[in-house]
Every structure is written in structure tokens, then in C-alpha cells.
Amino acid sequence: MPLGLRCRWLVRSGTMGGMTSNPAFEIDGVQWRPISLRLIPVRQISASIFLGGPALVTIWPAVVVGGWMWLLPVGLLLVTAWVLWLIPRQVRAVGYAELADDLLIRKGVMFRSMAVVPYGRMQYVDVQAGPIARRMKIAQVQLHTASAGSDASIPGLGEDEAARLRDQLTARGEARLAGL
Amino acid sequence: MTAPSIPNAAAAQPPVDWRRLHKITPLLNAWKVAVVLIGVFVWQYADTIGELDLAAGTILLIVVGAVVGGSLIGLGYSALAWRMTRYGIGADSVFLHSGVLFRQQRHVRLDRLQTIDVSQPLLARLFGFAQLKIESAGGAGSNLTLAYLSETDAQNLRNELLARAAGVTVATAADGAPPVLTPAAPEREVLALTPGRLVGSLALSFVMILILIGVVALVVAAVGTHSFAPILGVGPAGLGAVAYFWGRFSGEFAFRVATSPDGIRVRQGLLESKARTIPPGRVQAIKISQPLLWRLKGWWRVQVNIAGYGAEETTGSVLYPAGTAEEVARVLYLVLPDLGDNRPLELLATGMTGTGEDEGFVTSPRRSRWLDWITWRRNGFRVTDTAILLRSGRIWRHFVLVPHERTQSLGLTQGPIERRLDLVNFELHSTPGQIIPSIQHLDAAVARELLVEQADRARRARRLAGPEHWMRARTAPGAGSTTGAQTTPGTFGGILPSPSPDQHFAPGPASAGSVREVHVSPADAGKVSG
């Protein structure tokens, strides 16, 4: 592998949590807006429940049986710790931008993705929030097009921003509505 | 038939012409209910009856009783369902009111119509009846099915609906007068699949290779173990393979593609016959593919994505099961008359079989050979004035075409290894179907530029795309043409003389004024309300 490539890779995947770090996912003149950092505790809490919970439960047979049974809780706890460490980076990696005709969304740290969704292609908008997210006053806005492939969801928007974005998207969608 | 008892029918629209399904419907449906009932009966009580130690005559009596009872219940239910069902044709919508306990009112706007299928299951076909299925874009299950109508009624209704959807004004009968029939749009057959080709395509299919390998393995196992146990063990799998081949064979038997002003007409089926009509502009993506062994014969399969069919639909997505390169070009001409390039045939050939940068294809960079050992020179895309062409697969060749105005949204993805190599995957999001247009491992800068430019191209193409009423679009100057208008239309038809079907088809008087209507109202986005 060429040395230059490796150096660029090291720089890109360095300390930046995803934002502004990868030229492939940068578009000239686009100002990416970050999402609310309150999504970090929301995701960490649910990860703790769904991963940490089973880890704690499996400690009991490990204590009783001992030996290799400890692999299960220890493994689960390690995964939990890794996920808890990953979540802040993932949340910081999410960005969106409202252009004149399209909504841009990008996300991902290890597996990156970027989507361009034209307002005119929008069929409907969903705003949803789970119990923990509601307490933190954040919500997820999701655009649906006629394609199942377009994953156009923006998690972790403040409630006001989510409502504003929803109305904005609906208005722009109506103005530019196209058929199929 | 008038139905004054339907509430709100008059208030919703100008007069809706309410009709009933054919009287035979309960009979054709009854046997399904009967079969289910008898099945349940046998399943539940077969053991009990056997244990009761009855005379053969009594058992026969019980069975006959169950059959007759099941049939009567089925008939009664079907008759009730038939009485509760009526459909109506409005100025620009189709209505269907149905349901015995839970009433359902379905309403499909004709300008949102995606395809119309007239199909005849075996029993209905024997007695000369047919069902009509209207697909709208609401995904799987959003269709409106009228079952059953007499064969002529179904065809007349299809003609009328297509004419209305096309924007041709249909004459309506005055009160009491016999109904005015809309003439069928003239059809011209383009291609027909011979039974020999169908059998050959199945014999050389990928599944056949698997089966041959399986059979060889079984024979070896049987000889090795000196028993038939291995062969008996795979009985269910063998049945599955037979069912697959039978499904392909009977579904694709007598496959014919014709063209008419209403769109593309596809007929197929051995026992159950189907006639699909795909109006212009309803095809979202096209895939031309070739399994390995088909290379011996030079056959290709053409599939399309149509909104409303959904990803589960396999037979409906086939536009031509097995055609030569020349036949593929003729079928493609029906769907995408202008490839947007002045060397369309060379472009098509390069897309189907070529590698490298010929005809302006952009391939994966050399460094992607770490991931794509043999396909990196084949992986590639080409953008023309009208469509984006995606080429992939060295062993199983694929070539996907997406018209610019049919792009829903676009995406880029990148995994950790691809990031190291500075490669990005590019995706076009089409409506759910058999085709998922994407191209793997492009140079990151190239992919990003493609994303930005394609978003712009798609937007411009949408703005110029014709209205949903396709016949109106044709008479309106400038409408319906895309950015490819500069390239001579019909150059692609070097194979096929460009017909002007409009000449044969006499539109109703009102369309002579050539009013161009652009139907954009946000309320339409839902399409189906029911």
C-alpha cells in the first residue's frame, strides 16, 4: 500500500470523532449541523440496559458453576464498555444539512454513509421519541421516500429543532413535489 | 348499474358509475373456502373418525357430508361477500367497496396507476372469466383487485381505465343507453418466447447447476454406502426444486411482449394466464443480467422495478425471461427509447459484456483489486443524458439502467477497509423491487462528484418529465422530453423502426385541445385511501 495513503488514513481516522474528518464525505460549501449531544446518555442508558443487564444476569451461573462460565459475563461487559465508548463518537459523527433542494444526512464512524434525499421525493415525515429520549427532550425525524433503501433518519434532534425540521420538510416537499 | 344506497357516492365526485362483479364470482370463490374448511376438518378429525370403528359406508357419508357442508358454507359466505362488493369508475378514480363484517372502501387515483393486470387463474380461464388488478404505488398489498369479471368485461374495463389514465376523454353513456365501449389501443407484437428457449434457459440456469452437483453427490453417496437412504433423505429438497422449475416454466410459458399507446403489454402463463400493461414512465429501473451458462447461448434476462409490485414480486418483475442481445435491445427500446447517447448499440454492448474504459465507462480504480480480484475492471458506471448505467459482475453479469427522473434518493457508504483504500460505494435508491442499483468501490472523489452531479441531474430531469397523463404529454409541445432531446430520438431504434402509435389511436374529442395538466397536489401523495 502506498505510504501516502496510509498517512492520510491515519490522519483521517485520528482524534476527530467523525465530523469533518473524511474528505470523501465532505461536499464543498455544505455546512454540516451536528445533532444534540443529549443523544449520548439516551443511547448509553439503553445500551446499558440491553447489554449490561444480560451481563449482570449471567454473573449468577458464573458464580455457581465457575470456571469457563465467567467468559460470558466478562465478554458481555467488555462489549458493553466498548459500545459505551463508541456511542459518543457515533453521535458526534451524525450531521445533516438542509440545502435548497435536498436534505443531506451523514453518519457512522467505522461504517460511514451519506444520503441525499430530494425534498420533492418525500412521501411523509415521522417524528418519534422513546421514553428515555422524551425525558431528555430529543426526538428522531425520519423522511420516507417511495424507496425502502433510503435511510433518511436524523436521530437526537432537540424537540424544537425536530418540530421546525418537520414543518420545514413538509413545506419544502409540497413546493417541490414530484410523482414517482 | 346504479346504487342509490351507497352513502356519499354522489357527494364525493360527479356521477360514479357503480357496478357489480360478475354473478359467477361466489361459485369461483366458494371452492377456496370449501377446501380450507375440508382441510381443517380432515386435520382435526381424521384420527377420531378412524378410531370410531365405523362401517365404510358411514365414513363415506361423513366425508361427503363434510364436502357438501363445506361447499355450502363457502358458497353462502362468497355470495354474501359478492353482494357487499361493488366497484365504480369515476372521472379520475376507481372505487371498490367491499367486506362483510369489516367494510373497506378503496379509492385509487388513475393518474397514480402503475400497472393493470388482467389475469385468469386456471378455473376462471376454463369458464371464460378474468380478474383485473390495478397496482398503485403504495407498496405490496396496495392493489385494487376486481375478481371476477367476464373476459370481455375485464378487457373493456382495462381499455377504459387505461384511456382515462392516459388523459383521453372517454364517452359516457346517457341514462338507460347501452354502455359505450372504449376501443382497445392497437397492439403490435415485438417479441415472443419459444418453448424451446424457455426450456433451454431453465436447463442452463444456476439452480440446474446446483441440482446436477447435488445429484452427482447423491449418486456417489448412494454407491458409497450401498443404500438409498441419502436419496430418500433429500426428497423434500427435490420437491422444492421441481416446484421451482414448474413455477418458472408455467409462469414464463408463452411469454409475449407487445407495444401499444397504453404502454408495454406483457402476456405470459401456461395454466394461469396473465396480461400486464405497463404504461409509459412507470418503469423505475431496468436490469439486464446473464447467469454463467447462458453465455453459451448469448441469452440475457431483462427485469424491471415497478412501484407497487414490491420486493416479493418475482414473476411481475420480468420483462423478458431469456433474449438474445438483439432482442434485449428491442425490449429496452420499449422502456427507454432514448439511451441519451449517439452510439446506443455500442454503449449497450459495452455495458452488457465489456470491461475497462470503453464508451466512457468509469471503473473502479486499480487499487480496488485488493477487494475485487476479478471484477474491478468490469465494475463501472456511465452517465448519459437520460440515464445512469451501472455495470458489474464478471461471472454473473449485471447491467442496471436507471432513468434520471426515476431516482428517489442517493447514498454513499464506506466500511473500514474501503476507507483505507479510499474507496466508496455508490447507491441509487429505487422503489422496492428485484433491482437494487448500486456500484461498489469507486474512487472516493469520483463517487462524491457523481453524487453531487447525479442529484442535480435527477432534479432537472424530474422538472422536465412529462405529466402522469401520458397521452396528453405527447400532444403538448415540449412536454415529456428530457434533456436528451438534442440527441436524435430514435437513433437507438436502429433495430426497430420508430412507430408513431398515436396515429392509429383515435383519442376522444376533448383531448384534441391538448391541455397540459400537471397533477401536483400534496393530497395525492398518499394515493390510496381506504
XYZ file of C-alpha atoms in Angstrom:
710
model
C 0.000 0.000 0.000
C 1.377 3.456 -0.854
C 2.741 5.301 2.141
C 0.823 8.476 1.389
C -2.436 6.644 1.555
C -1.639 5.150 4.918
C -0.641 8.533 6.350
C -3.833 10.142 5.128
C -5.801 7.321 6.645
C -4.084 7.751 9.998
C -4.789 11.459 9.986
C -8.412 10.970 8.984
C -9.276 8.313 11.477
C -7.443 10.092 14.270
C -8.910 12.110 17.056
C -11.775 13.719 15.184
C -14.989 11.944 16.074
C -16.170 11.731 12.509
C -17.145 15.298 11.774
C -15.023 16.988 9.088
C -12.601 14.118 9.108
C -13.189 12.345 5.807
C -12.814 14.153 2.510
C -14.967 11.568 0.749
C -17.904 12.666 2.837
C -17.311 16.396 2.508
C -19.091 18.481 -0.078
C -17.914 21.965 -0.957
C -19.944 24.723 0.612
C -22.018 22.444 2.831
C -22.232 23.401 6.481
C -22.979 20.261 8.463
C -25.147 20.706 11.521
C -24.453 18.439 14.482
C -27.212 16.744 16.445
C -27.860 17.162 20.144
C -25.268 15.570 22.434
C -28.117 14.602 24.744
C -28.465 11.571 22.479
C -25.267 10.189 24.074
C -26.764 9.457 27.501
C -30.004 8.237 25.893
C -28.166 5.669 23.827
C -25.806 4.770 26.646
C -28.678 4.115 29.014
C -30.453 1.809 26.577
C -27.179 0.050 25.700
C -26.527 -0.491 29.426
C -29.980 -1.966 29.840
C -29.840 -4.291 26.837
C -26.184 -5.344 27.101
C -25.198 -4.679 30.708
C -28.396 -6.282 32.029
C -27.703 -9.720 30.492
C -24.076 -9.418 31.645
C -25.213 -8.985 35.237
C -27.705 -11.828 34.900
C -25.032 -14.224 33.601
C -22.802 -13.473 36.591
C -25.034 -15.688 38.725
C -24.396 -19.004 36.829
C -20.739 -17.965 36.624
C -20.543 -17.696 40.426
C -22.357 -21.022 40.828
C -20.515 -23.033 38.170
C -17.318 -21.016 37.966
C -14.510 -21.688 35.533
C -15.190 -21.020 31.862
C -18.704 -19.760 32.644
C -17.041 -16.465 33.548
C -16.293 -15.936 29.848
C -19.897 -14.969 29.180
C -20.368 -12.091 31.680
C -16.825 -10.823 31.149
C -17.281 -10.870 27.377
C -20.625 -9.111 27.619
C -19.209 -6.476 29.961
C -16.319 -5.843 27.575
C -18.744 -5.420 24.676
C -20.833 -3.074 26.805
C -17.791 -0.991 27.676
C -16.775 -0.831 24.025
C -20.273 0.227 22.945
C -20.416 2.861 25.691
C -17.109 4.218 24.398
C -18.283 4.085 20.778
C -21.604 5.858 21.293
C -20.205 9.392 21.818
C -18.123 9.042 18.676
C -21.110 7.822 16.708
C -23.312 10.640 17.915
C -20.692 13.233 17.060
C -20.370 11.697 13.607
C -24.004 12.371 12.714
C -24.540 15.510 10.717
C -27.212 16.912 8.470
C -27.572 19.832 6.126
C -30.613 21.423 4.526
C -29.781 22.515 1.000
C -32.081 24.317 -1.388
C -33.497 21.110 -2.868
C -32.088 18.223 -0.872
C -31.590 17.052 2.661
C -28.127 15.651 3.335
C -27.516 13.198 6.157
C -24.274 11.505 7.065
C -23.400 9.181 9.891
C -21.134 6.386 11.031
C -17.630 6.043 12.412
C -16.478 2.649 11.178
C -19.137 2.176 8.545
C -19.874 5.579 7.095
C -22.786 6.580 4.992
C -24.178 9.698 3.411
C -27.605 10.132 1.870
C -29.008 12.813 -0.404
C -32.793 12.960 -0.240
C -34.594 15.418 -2.541
C -37.468 17.183 -0.775
C -39.665 16.529 -3.791
C -39.295 12.769 -3.324
C -40.525 12.821 0.234
C -43.721 10.855 0.843
C -44.104 11.524 4.564
C -42.184 12.520 7.682
C -42.121 10.706 11.017
C -41.138 12.256 14.320
C -40.675 9.716 17.083
C -39.226 9.594 20.580
C -38.867 6.761 23.077
C -39.393 7.120 26.839
C -35.765 7.979 27.647
C -35.444 10.308 24.657
C -38.641 12.111 25.701
C -37.233 12.741 29.144
C -34.129 14.208 27.513
C -36.346 16.288 25.213
C -34.973 14.883 21.986
C -36.667 13.172 19.044
C -35.868 11.427 15.776
C -37.015 12.817 12.454
C -37.332 10.339 9.608
C -38.116 11.042 5.968
C -39.799 8.364 3.914
C -39.486 8.211 0.158
C -41.025 5.659 -2.188
C -37.804 3.676 -1.820
C -37.192 1.357 1.073
C -33.470 1.863 0.536
C -33.250 5.488 1.535
C -32.451 5.509 5.238
C -33.116 9.170 5.868
C -33.373 9.413 9.638
C -31.863 12.058 11.870
C -31.721 10.895 15.483
C -31.223 13.119 18.505
C -32.745 16.432 17.494
C -33.921 18.797 20.195
C -37.721 18.857 20.353
C -37.949 22.383 18.950
C -35.499 21.624 16.181
C -37.358 18.405 15.344
C -40.656 20.274 15.050
C -39.056 23.017 12.981
C -37.394 20.492 10.671
C -40.625 18.536 10.279
C -42.578 21.644 9.253
C -39.770 22.843 7.040
C -39.504 19.495 5.269
C -43.250 19.280 4.757
C -43.389 22.788 3.337
C -40.452 22.215 1.017
C -41.785 18.824 -0.016
C -45.089 20.366 -1.028
C -43.374 23.069 -3.012
C -41.244 20.612 -4.962
C -43.497 17.588 -5.055
C -42.792 15.202 -7.878
C -44.520 11.981 -8.839
C -42.741 8.698 -8.616
C -75.872 -0.364 -12.509
C -76.975 2.394 -10.211
C -76.725 2.022 -6.481
C -78.585 4.760 -4.669
C -77.972 3.102 -1.320
C -74.253 3.877 -1.300
C -73.776 6.811 1.023
C -71.767 9.841 -0.080
C -71.149 8.419 -3.509
C -72.845 11.346 -5.156
C -71.268 13.915 -2.892
C -67.692 12.821 -3.463
C -67.464 13.146 -7.226
C -69.556 13.744 -10.272
C -71.594 10.635 -11.035
C -69.751 7.465 -10.267
C -70.826 4.572 -12.385
C -71.390 1.790 -9.827
C -71.180 -1.798 -10.995
C -71.121 -5.265 -9.526
C -68.714 -8.098 -10.099
C -69.927 -10.975 -12.225
C -72.558 -13.266 -10.699
C -70.257 -16.256 -11.091
C -67.832 -14.837 -8.505
C -69.308 -16.704 -5.482
C -69.018 -20.011 -7.326
C -65.407 -19.403 -8.332
C -64.515 -18.306 -4.816
C -66.598 -20.897 -2.967
C -64.285 -23.785 -3.676
C -61.429 -21.967 -1.916
C -63.469 -21.585 1.262
C -64.639 -25.191 0.919
C -61.100 -26.503 0.520
C -59.985 -24.639 3.641
C -62.930 -25.936 5.657
C -62.452 -29.523 4.488
C -58.727 -29.256 5.165
C -59.373 -28.120 8.725
C -61.943 -30.883 9.159
C -59.592 -33.609 7.935
C -56.716 -32.236 10.005
C -58.764 -32.176 13.184
C -60.923 -35.260 12.974
C -59.174 -37.783 10.684
C -57.771 -39.693 13.645
C -61.009 -39.560 15.599
C -63.044 -40.984 12.729
C -60.522 -43.754 12.188
C -60.719 -44.752 15.855
C -64.510 -44.835 15.935
C -64.642 -48.234 14.232
C -67.441 -47.348 11.823
C -68.570 -49.088 8.671
C -67.027 -47.891 5.427
C -70.406 -46.564 4.261
C -70.752 -44.369 7.322
C -67.261 -42.938 6.913
C -68.051 -42.187 3.270
C -71.241 -40.471 4.389
C -69.317 -38.321 6.882
C -66.777 -37.325 4.253
C -69.448 -36.469 1.683
C -71.286 -34.532 4.350
C -68.165 -32.577 5.169
C -67.558 -31.780 1.499
C -71.138 -30.710 0.842
C -71.354 -28.760 4.091
C -68.045 -27.016 3.447
C -69.115 -26.127 -0.074
C -72.439 -24.732 1.089
C -70.834 -22.620 3.805
C -68.250 -21.412 1.302
C -70.910 -20.596 -1.238
C -73.017 -18.763 1.307
C -70.122 -16.658 2.504
C -68.944 -15.907 -1.031
C -72.433 -14.931 -2.089
C -72.700 -12.558 0.857
C -69.262 -11.099 0.067
C -70.301 -10.667 -3.549
C -73.470 -8.822 -2.536
C -71.453 -6.469 -0.340
C -68.915 -5.682 -3.064
C -69.294 -3.079 -5.731
C -66.891 -1.053 -7.760
C -67.183 2.245 -9.521
C -65.377 4.226 -12.157
C -65.247 7.963 -11.592
C -63.816 10.671 -13.785
C -60.324 10.113 -12.487
C -60.567 7.360 -9.889
C -61.554 3.768 -9.345
C -63.552 2.858 -6.240
C -64.005 -0.518 -4.593
C -66.303 -1.052 -1.639
C -66.057 -4.496 -0.093
C -66.070 -6.514 3.111
C -68.774 -8.337 5.015
C -68.047 -7.522 8.661
C -65.263 -5.020 8.228
C -66.172 -2.732 5.382
C -63.404 -1.351 3.231
C -63.567 1.476 0.729
C -60.580 1.684 -1.549
C -60.074 4.586 -3.911
C -57.241 4.685 -6.449
C -56.479 7.786 -8.480
C -55.968 6.853 -12.102
C -53.048 9.215 -12.586
C -51.257 7.212 -9.888
C -51.921 3.912 -11.595
C -48.731 1.913 -12.102
C -49.865 -1.204 -13.949
C -53.063 -3.042 -14.834
C -53.041 -6.838 -14.877
C -55.767 -8.990 -16.377
C -55.151 -12.491 -15.077
C -57.031 -15.735 -15.452
C -56.412 -18.499 -12.914
C -56.987 -21.931 -14.394
C -60.575 -22.398 -13.250
C -61.639 -18.914 -14.300
C -59.862 -19.357 -17.603
C -61.760 -22.566 -18.370
C -65.059 -20.774 -17.932
C -64.068 -17.508 -19.606
C -63.688 -15.218 -16.601
C -60.845 -12.959 -15.556
C -59.713 -10.769 -12.712
C -58.426 -7.250 -13.025
C -55.685 -5.952 -10.751
C -54.818 -2.277 -10.560
C -51.471 -1.542 -8.940
C -50.826 1.805 -7.339
C -47.541 2.785 -5.784
C -48.457 2.125 -2.159
C -46.242 -0.942 -1.989
C -47.221 -4.594 -1.821
C -50.887 -5.051 -0.937
C -51.918 -1.658 -2.234
C -53.543 -3.058 -5.334
C -57.209 -2.982 -6.144
C -58.441 -6.365 -7.373
C -61.697 -6.897 -9.194
C -62.443 -10.619 -9.252
C -64.238 -11.931 -11.221
C -65.443 -10.275 -14.387
C -66.310 -11.871 -17.677
C -63.345 -11.893 -20.007
C -64.759 -9.241 -22.316
C -65.825 -7.038 -19.413
C -62.343 -7.227 -17.939
C -60.768 -6.247 -21.225
C -63.220 -3.419 -21.836
C -62.674 -2.135 -18.336
C -58.920 -2.252 -18.769
C -59.185 -0.300 -22.008
C -61.417 2.277 -20.398
C -59.201 2.709 -17.354
C -56.052 2.993 -19.444
C -57.688 5.519 -21.736
C -58.827 7.579 -18.763
C -55.430 7.292 -17.090
C -53.796 8.387 -20.338
C -55.901 11.512 -20.316
C -58.115 10.543 -23.248
C -61.711 11.525 -22.604
C -63.989 8.525 -22.558
C -67.509 8.793 -23.832
C -70.044 8.032 -21.149
C -73.401 6.531 -21.815
C -76.530 8.515 -21.225
C -79.002 7.136 -18.698
C -80.536 3.948 -19.898
C -78.456 3.775 -23.046
C -76.205 0.766 -23.587
C -72.681 1.412 -22.303
C -70.213 2.903 -24.759
C -67.152 0.720 -25.124
C -63.721 2.207 -25.286
C -61.776 0.642 -28.140
C -58.606 -1.159 -27.241
C -55.421 0.634 -28.149
C -53.823 -1.139 -31.124
C -51.131 -3.609 -30.195
C -48.034 -4.617 -32.098
C -46.185 -7.724 -31.019
C -42.476 -7.189 -30.512
C -41.171 -10.465 -29.158
C -42.410 -13.931 -28.286
C -40.550 -16.558 -26.302
C -40.442 -20.003 -27.879
C -40.956 -23.041 -25.619
C -37.543 -24.329 -26.717
C -35.845 -21.179 -25.487
C -37.716 -21.404 -22.186
C -36.674 -24.997 -21.600
C -33.109 -24.161 -22.620
C -32.948 -21.189 -20.285
C -34.079 -23.362 -17.398
C -31.666 -26.162 -18.298
C -28.747 -23.731 -18.246
C -29.860 -21.880 -15.126
C -27.854 -21.568 -11.948
C -30.281 -23.734 -9.987
C -29.765 -26.512 -12.532
C -26.028 -26.476 -11.870
C -26.698 -26.826 -8.152
C -29.070 -29.695 -8.814
C -26.544 -31.500 -11.023
C -23.891 -31.140 -8.354
C -26.398 -32.419 -5.802
C -27.348 -35.409 -7.958
C -23.708 -36.367 -8.518
C -23.030 -36.076 -4.794
C -26.060 -38.236 -4.056
C -25.100 -40.946 -6.507
C -21.615 -41.034 -5.040
C -23.081 -41.228 -1.544
C -25.550 -43.943 -2.541
C -22.871 -46.057 -4.188
C -20.513 -45.471 -1.293
C -22.996 -46.507 1.370
C -24.788 -49.160 -0.716
C -28.173 -47.786 0.297
C -30.872 -45.467 -0.971
C -31.082 -43.579 2.316
C -29.200 -40.470 1.092
C -31.513 -40.206 -1.919
C -34.640 -40.541 0.196
C -33.254 -38.009 2.644
C -33.289 -35.176 0.112
C -36.851 -35.857 -1.065
C -38.241 -32.525 0.215
C -35.402 -30.575 -1.369
C -36.034 -32.385 -4.642
C -39.707 -31.489 -4.459
C -38.708 -27.877 -3.852
C -36.531 -27.886 -6.963
C -39.336 -29.397 -9.030
C -41.749 -26.764 -7.712
C -39.262 -24.022 -8.608
C -38.820 -25.265 -12.144
C -42.532 -25.789 -12.600
C -43.193 -22.254 -11.349
C -40.662 -20.777 -13.759
C -41.857 -22.942 -16.645
C -45.593 -22.381 -16.247
C -45.158 -18.713 -15.334
C -42.916 -17.818 -18.254
C -44.548 -20.085 -20.826
C -45.816 -18.267 -23.932
C -44.147 -15.042 -22.882
C -45.005 -12.261 -25.313
C -44.127 -8.586 -25.286
C -46.164 -6.133 -27.325
C -46.316 -2.378 -27.575
C -49.332 -0.112 -27.684
C -50.052 3.543 -26.919
C -51.199 2.341 -23.497
C -47.721 1.113 -22.803
C -45.987 -2.219 -22.830
C -48.197 -5.259 -22.824
C -46.741 -8.478 -21.408
C -48.603 -11.765 -21.673
C -47.494 -14.979 -20.039
C -48.616 -18.195 -18.432
C -49.304 -21.837 -19.181
C -52.222 -22.622 -16.861
C -52.854 -19.226 -15.318
C -52.579 -16.576 -17.995
C -51.617 -13.013 -17.222
C -51.665 -9.888 -19.349
C -49.885 -6.943 -17.776
C -49.982 -3.408 -19.100
C -47.177 -1.106 -18.023
C -47.989 2.486 -19.052
C -45.128 4.747 -20.184
C -42.944 6.178 -17.448
C -43.774 3.518 -14.852
C -40.511 1.626 -15.050
C -38.223 2.726 -12.243
C -35.109 0.692 -13.064
C -34.053 -1.932 -15.606
C -31.648 -4.815 -15.095
C -30.109 -6.946 -17.840
C -28.347 -9.983 -16.401
C -26.691 -13.165 -17.575
C -26.005 -16.274 -15.475
C -22.753 -18.023 -16.323
C -24.077 -20.831 -18.524
C -26.329 -18.562 -20.564
C -23.138 -17.238 -22.117
C -23.040 -20.392 -24.241
C -26.201 -19.233 -25.976
C -25.805 -15.483 -25.501
C -29.082 -15.124 -23.598
C -29.968 -12.350 -21.210
C -32.762 -11.735 -18.735
C -34.473 -8.347 -18.510
C -36.102 -7.324 -15.238
C -37.701 -4.078 -14.143
C -38.644 -2.318 -10.931
C -42.197 -1.051 -10.843
C -43.626 0.807 -7.874
C -46.414 -1.211 -6.303
C -45.064 -4.654 -7.081
C -42.733 -4.694 -4.088
C -39.663 -6.785 -3.450
C -41.547 -10.094 -3.134
C -42.874 -9.960 -6.671
C -40.721 -12.148 -8.890
C -42.822 -13.010 -11.949
C -44.161 -9.491 -12.379
C -40.678 -8.019 -12.453
C -39.631 -9.974 -15.539
C -39.861 -8.014 -18.752
C -38.311 -10.730 -20.887
C -37.116 -14.082 -19.487
C -34.393 -15.005 -21.967
C -33.470 -12.960 -25.007
C -30.513 -12.547 -27.297
C -28.588 -9.284 -27.185
C -30.555 -8.050 -30.179
C -33.870 -8.928 -28.534
C -32.750 -7.228 -25.332
C -32.100 -4.062 -27.314
C -35.613 -4.216 -28.736
C -37.188 -4.689 -25.332
C -35.046 -1.945 -23.864
C -36.173 0.360 -26.641
C -39.755 -0.001 -25.403
C -38.834 1.038 -21.885
C -36.094 3.554 -22.522
C -36.395 4.700 -26.149
C -33.538 7.138 -25.855
C -30.362 5.966 -24.155
C -29.087 9.531 -24.318
C -26.023 8.699 -26.349
C -25.411 8.782 -30.073
C -23.843 5.325 -30.128
C -26.566 3.465 -28.213
C -25.898 -0.034 -29.508
C -22.188 0.103 -28.818
C -22.937 1.554 -25.393
C -25.379 -1.245 -24.645
C -22.940 -3.932 -25.765
C -20.165 -2.451 -23.653
C -22.461 -2.286 -20.660
C -23.525 -5.893 -21.069
C -20.208 -7.578 -21.782
C -17.407 -5.015 -21.744
C -14.681 -4.128 -19.302
C -12.431 -1.126 -18.937
C -12.977 2.455 -20.032
C -14.592 1.831 -23.439
C -17.589 4.018 -24.276
C -16.851 6.355 -21.410
C -17.384 3.945 -18.549
C -15.674 4.899 -15.292
C -14.426 1.808 -13.467
C -13.143 1.074 -10.004
C -9.543 2.283 -9.550
C -6.693 -0.181 -9.763
C -6.206 -0.292 -6.001
C -9.649 -1.847 -5.557
C -8.291 -5.118 -6.963
C -7.493 -5.981 -3.342
C -11.226 -6.306 -2.813
C -12.447 -7.176 -6.295
C -9.904 -9.599 -7.657
C -11.530 -10.167 -10.999
C -14.342 -7.647 -11.250
C -12.579 -4.316 -10.713
C -12.216 -3.661 -14.441
C -15.868 -4.589 -15.009
C -17.307 -2.553 -12.104
C -18.217 0.736 -13.616
C -20.757 3.407 -14.368
C -21.602 5.680 -17.224
C -23.866 8.716 -17.171
C -25.756 9.655 -20.327
C -28.243 12.451 -20.971
C -31.188 10.308 -19.928
C -29.994 7.596 -17.590
C -27.237 6.302 -15.370
C -25.836 2.909 -16.339
C -24.243 0.629 -13.738
C -22.184 -2.355 -14.786
C -20.994 -5.159 -12.511
C -20.278 -8.868 -12.241
C -17.660 -10.752 -14.194
C -19.056 -14.260 -13.786
C -22.718 -13.404 -13.376
C -23.008 -10.266 -15.466
C -25.332 -7.451 -14.448
C -26.139 -4.218 -16.164
C -28.572 -1.812 -14.500
C -30.106 1.289 -16.075
C -31.949 3.962 -14.081
C -33.570 6.931 -15.852
C -32.536 10.166 -14.164
C -36.100 11.217 -13.387
C -36.752 7.950 -11.512
C -34.052 8.353 -8.874
C -35.604 8.555 -5.418
C -32.537 9.371 -3.356
C -28.809 8.734 -3.431
C -26.302 7.434 -0.945
C -22.634 6.735 -0.315
C -21.318 4.090 2.062
C -17.848 3.142 3.212
C -16.553 0.440 5.528
C -13.222 0.411 7.376
C -11.258 -1.488 4.721
C -12.714 0.631 1.946
C -11.692 3.729 3.900
C -8.116 2.519 3.965
C -8.197 2.140 0.205
C -10.058 5.439 -0.263
C -12.964 3.673 -1.962
C -16.677 4.415 -1.660
C -19.826 2.511 -2.670
C -22.468 4.466 -4.543
C -26.172 3.627 -4.245
C -29.232 4.786 -6.101
C -32.409 4.214 -4.157
C -35.171 2.869 -6.364
C -38.661 1.730 -5.399
C -38.734 -1.711 -3.733
C -38.169 -4.497 -6.246
C -35.755 -7.073 -7.550
C -33.234 -4.431 -8.579
C -31.088 -2.576 -6.071
C -28.995 -0.234 -8.213
C -25.556 0.308 -6.737
C -21.924 0.316 -7.737
C -19.161 -0.888 -5.445
C -15.711 0.532 -4.800
C -15.454 3.743 -6.744
C -12.673 6.200 -6.124
C -13.866 8.410 -3.251
C -13.507 11.687 -5.138
C -15.223 10.274 -8.230
C -18.113 8.919 -6.163
C -18.621 12.212 -4.330
C -18.668 14.139 -7.582
C -21.095 11.609 -9.055
C -23.376 12.017 -6.034
C -23.493 15.801 -6.309
C -23.949 15.816 -10.076
C -26.486 12.997 -10.104
C -28.631 14.792 -7.512
C -28.636 17.796 -9.812
C -29.336 15.764 -12.960
C -32.196 13.913 -11.291
C -33.736 17.211 -10.235
C -33.548 18.685 -13.725
C -34.909 15.503 -15.313
C -37.852 15.446 -12.895
C -38.724 19.014 -13.702
C -38.822 18.184 -17.410
C -40.515 14.811 -17.064
C -43.930 14.534 -18.672
C -47.135 14.590 -16.645
C -48.753 11.404 -15.486
C -51.397 11.535 -18.238
C -49.141 10.206 -20.946
C -51.367 10.843 -23.954
C -51.686 14.488 -23.036
C -47.963 14.699 -22.647
C -47.448 13.593 -26.220
C -49.610 16.231 -27.783
C -48.209 19.043 -25.675
C -45.179 20.578 -27.351
C -42.036 20.201 -25.339
C -43.620 18.113 -22.670
C -42.274 14.691 -21.958
C -38.936 15.349 -23.496
C -35.973 15.184 -21.232
C -32.573 16.724 -21.515
C -31.828 14.148 -24.146
C -33.954 15.954 -26.694
C -30.872 17.162 -28.537
C -29.770 13.677 -29.431
C -31.922 12.448 -32.239
C -34.682 10.380 -30.738
C -34.930 7.024 -32.363
C -31.236 6.639 -33.060
C -31.369 3.766 -30.624
C -34.065 2.227 -32.746
C -31.636 1.355 -35.490
C -33.037 -2.072 -34.841
C -36.621 -1.096 -34.512
C -38.312 1.427 -36.787
C -39.788 4.077 -34.564
C -43.556 3.754 -34.860
C -45.861 6.619 -34.113
C -48.668 4.775 -32.392
C -50.609 7.981 -31.858
C -51.702 7.862 -35.467
C -53.622 4.652 -35.019
C -55.159 5.553 -31.736
C -58.056 7.922 -32.129
C -58.265 9.988 -28.984
C -61.567 11.356 -27.826
C -62.613 14.801 -28.946
C -61.657 16.604 -25.749
C -58.007 15.703 -25.929
C -57.646 17.457 -29.253
C -57.230 20.681 -27.355
C -54.061 19.237 -25.868
C -54.387 20.650 -22.417
C -51.274 20.007 -20.469
C -52.120 19.299 -16.907
C -49.547 18.882 -14.241
C -51.036 16.991 -11.358
C -49.272 18.059 -8.260
C -51.344 18.253 -5.186
C -49.918 17.186 -1.865
C -53.024 15.217 -1.057
C -52.157 12.826 -3.840
C -49.030 11.669 -2.129
C -50.964 9.018 -0.258
C -52.556 7.723 -3.460
C -54.668 5.111 -1.765
C -57.193 5.867 0.862
C -59.382 3.144 2.026
